[in-house]
Amino acid sequence: AQLVHHARFADERDLVANLAPKAAQAAEAVSAHREAAKLYSTAIDFTRAKGEELAKLYEKHAYASYISYQHPAAIASQQLALGIWKDINSTVKVGNAMRFLSLFWWIVGDQKQAVHFGRSAIETLESVSPAPLHELSLAYSNASQIAMLELDNDSALKFGDKAIGIATQIND
């Protein structure tokens, strides 16, 4: 982190872009998620990366922000990652990004957005052949949790049973 700080103020853009993600991972390893979020943000600001590499940085920033209760930043970064996954036609990544957005929206209390992204994640992942079973089980689990919190027991059980069935099938 100190090297990133000094490289940043020396305007060593490539060095910052290289070191910041590594420093963020080191921060995550010791549960310093707020610091990790700052470092991922710095990496994004200084990177020349595009496409998948940039989307992964946004997702890492989103997760570190979520874990450190910076929910608006988590949503913003995950939405940017989703846009990139859509642009490069990575359907499984699109579905998984939608699932995370569903969780993030639920955390901030926007049930309508949470349900929308949760259902969109399922529809997207179900459209892939062969089905990405791990990601699909997570999407069903997310939908089950949201339904449970909405006191929709039938949907909670339906999606929960689907999640358990797939997870059992793939020994996950």
Coordinates of C-alpha atoms in Angstrom, one line a residue, residues 2-155:
Q2 CA 2.9 2.4 0.8
L3 CA 4.4 1.7 -2.6
V4 CA 1.1 2.4 -4.3
H5 CA 0.9 5.7 -2.4
H6 CA 4.4 6.8 -3.5
A7 CA 3.9 5.6 -7.1
R8 CA 0.6 7.4 -7.3
F9 CA 2.1 10.7 -6.2
A10 CA 5.1 10.2 -8.5
D11 CA 2.5 9.7 -11.3
E12 CA 3.9 6.3 -12.2
R13 CA 0.6 5.1 -13.7
D14 CA 1.8 1.7 -14.9
L15 CA 3.4 0.9 -11.5
V16 CA 0.2 1.9 -9.6
A17 CA -1.9 -0.2 -12.0
N18 CA 0.4 -3.1 -11.3
L19 CA 0.8 -2.8 -7.6
A20 CA -2.6 -1.6 -6.4
P21 CA -4.5 -4.9 -7.1
K22 CA -1.7 -6.8 -5.3
A23 CA -1.9 -4.5 -2.4
A24 CA -5.7 -4.8 -2.4
Q25 CA -5.5 -8.6 -2.2
A26 CA -3.0 -8.3 0.6
A27 CA -5.4 -6.0 2.5
E28 CA -8.3 -8.5 1.9
A29 CA -6.1 -11.3 3.3
V30 CA -6.1 -9.5 6.6
S31 CA -9.8 -8.5 6.4
A32 CA -8.9 -4.8 5.7
H33 CA -11.8 -4.5 3.3
R34 CA -12.1 -0.8 3.4
E35 CA -8.4 -0.4 2.5
A36 CA -8.9 -3.0 -0.2
A37 CA -11.8 -1.1 -1.7
K38 CA -9.6 2.1 -1.8
L39 CA -6.8 0.2 -3.5
Y40 CA -9.1 -1.4 -6.1
S41 CA -10.5 2.1 -6.8
T42 CA -7.0 3.4 -7.3
A43 CA -6.2 0.4 -9.6
I44 CA -9.3 1.2 -11.7
D45 CA -8.3 4.9 -11.9
F46 CA -4.8 4.1 -13.1
T47 CA -5.3 1.0 -15.2
R48 CA -5.2 0.8 -19.0
A49 CA -7.0 -2.5 -18.8
K50 CA -10.1 -3.0 -20.8
G51 CA -12.7 -5.7 -21.2
E52 CA -12.5 -8.7 -18.9
E53 CA -9.6 -7.5 -16.9
L54 CA -11.3 -4.2 -16.1
A55 CA -14.6 -5.9 -15.3
K56 CA -12.8 -8.1 -12.8
L57 CA -11.3 -5.0 -11.1
Y58 CA -14.8 -3.5 -10.9
E59 CA -16.1 -6.7 -9.4
K60 CA -13.3 -6.9 -6.8
H61 CA -14.0 -3.3 -5.9
A62 CA -17.7 -4.0 -5.7
Y63 CA -17.1 -6.9 -3.3
A64 CA -14.6 -5.1 -1.1
S65 CA -17.0 -2.1 -0.9
Y66 CA -20.0 -4.4 -0.1
I67 CA -18.0 -6.2 2.7
S68 CA -17.0 -2.8 4.2
Y69 CA -20.5 -1.4 4.1
Q70 CA -19.9 1.0 1.2
H71 CA -23.0 -0.2 -0.6
P72 CA -23.5 2.7 -3.1
A73 CA -20.0 2.2 -4.3
A74 CA -20.5 -1.6 -4.5
I75 CA -23.6 -1.1 -6.7
A76 CA -21.9 1.4 -9.0
S77 CA -18.9 -0.8 -9.6
Q78 CA -21.0 -3.9 -10.1
Q79 CA -23.2 -2.1 -12.6
L80 CA -20.0 -1.0 -14.5
A81 CA -18.8 -4.6 -14.5
L82 CA -22.2 -5.8 -15.7
G83 CA -22.0 -3.3 -18.6
I84 CA -18.6 -4.7 -19.6
W85 CA -19.7 -8.3 -19.4
K86 CA -22.7 -7.4 -21.7
D87 CA -20.4 -5.6 -24.1
I88 CA -18.1 -8.7 -24.5
N89 CA -21.1 -11.1 -24.6
S90 CA -20.1 -13.1 -21.5
T91 CA -23.5 -14.5 -20.7
V92 CA -22.5 -16.4 -17.6
K93 CA -20.6 -13.4 -16.2
V94 CA -23.7 -11.2 -17.0
G95 CA -25.9 -13.6 -15.0
N96 CA -23.5 -13.7 -12.1
A97 CA -23.1 -9.9 -12.0
M98 CA -26.9 -9.6 -11.9
R99 CA -27.1 -12.0 -9.0
F100 CA -24.6 -9.8 -7.1
L101 CA -26.5 -6.7 -8.0
S102 CA -29.6 -8.4 -6.6
L103 CA -27.9 -8.9 -3.3
F104 CA -26.5 -5.4 -3.2
W105 CA -29.9 -3.9 -3.9
W106 CA -31.5 -6.0 -1.2
I107 CA -28.9 -4.8 1.3
V108 CA -29.8 -1.1 0.6
G109 CA -33.5 -1.9 0.9
D110 CA -34.6 -1.7 -2.8
Q111 CA -36.7 -4.9 -3.0
K112 CA -38.0 -4.1 -6.5
Q113 CA -34.4 -3.9 -7.9
A114 CA -33.3 -6.9 -5.9
V115 CA -36.2 -9.0 -7.3
H116 CA -35.6 -7.7 -10.8
F117 CA -31.9 -8.5 -10.9
G118 CA -32.4 -11.8 -9.1
R119 CA -35.0 -13.0 -11.7
S120 CA -32.9 -11.6 -14.6
A121 CA -29.9 -13.5 -13.3
I122 CA -31.9 -16.7 -13.3
E123 CA -33.3 -16.1 -16.8
T124 CA -29.9 -15.3 -18.2
L125 CA -28.2 -18.3 -16.7
E126 CA -31.0 -20.6 -17.7
S127 CA -30.5 -19.5 -21.3
V128 CA -26.9 -20.9 -21.4
S129 CA -26.3 -24.4 -22.7
P130 CA -24.8 -26.3 -21.1
A131 CA -26.1 -24.7 -17.9
P132 CA -23.5 -23.1 -15.7
L133 CA -24.6 -25.2 -12.7
H134 CA -22.5 -23.5 -10.0
E135 CA -23.7 -20.0 -11.0
L136 CA -27.3 -21.2 -11.5
S137 CA -27.4 -22.7 -8.0
L138 CA -26.2 -19.5 -6.5
A139 CA -28.8 -17.5 -8.5
Y140 CA -31.6 -19.9 -7.2
S141 CA -30.2 -19.6 -3.7
N142 CA -30.3 -15.8 -4.0
A143 CA -33.9 -15.9 -5.3
S144 CA -34.8 -18.2 -2.4
Q145 CA -33.4 -15.8 0.2
I146 CA -35.1 -12.8 -1.3
A147 CA -38.4 -14.7 -1.4
M148 CA -38.0 -15.8 2.2
L149 CA -37.4 -12.2 3.3
E150 CA -40.5 -11.2 1.4
L151 CA -42.4 -13.9 3.3
D152 CA -43.1 -15.7 0.0
N153 CA -42.7 -19.2 1.4
D154 CA -43.7 -21.0 -1.8
S155 CA -41.1 -19.3 -3.9

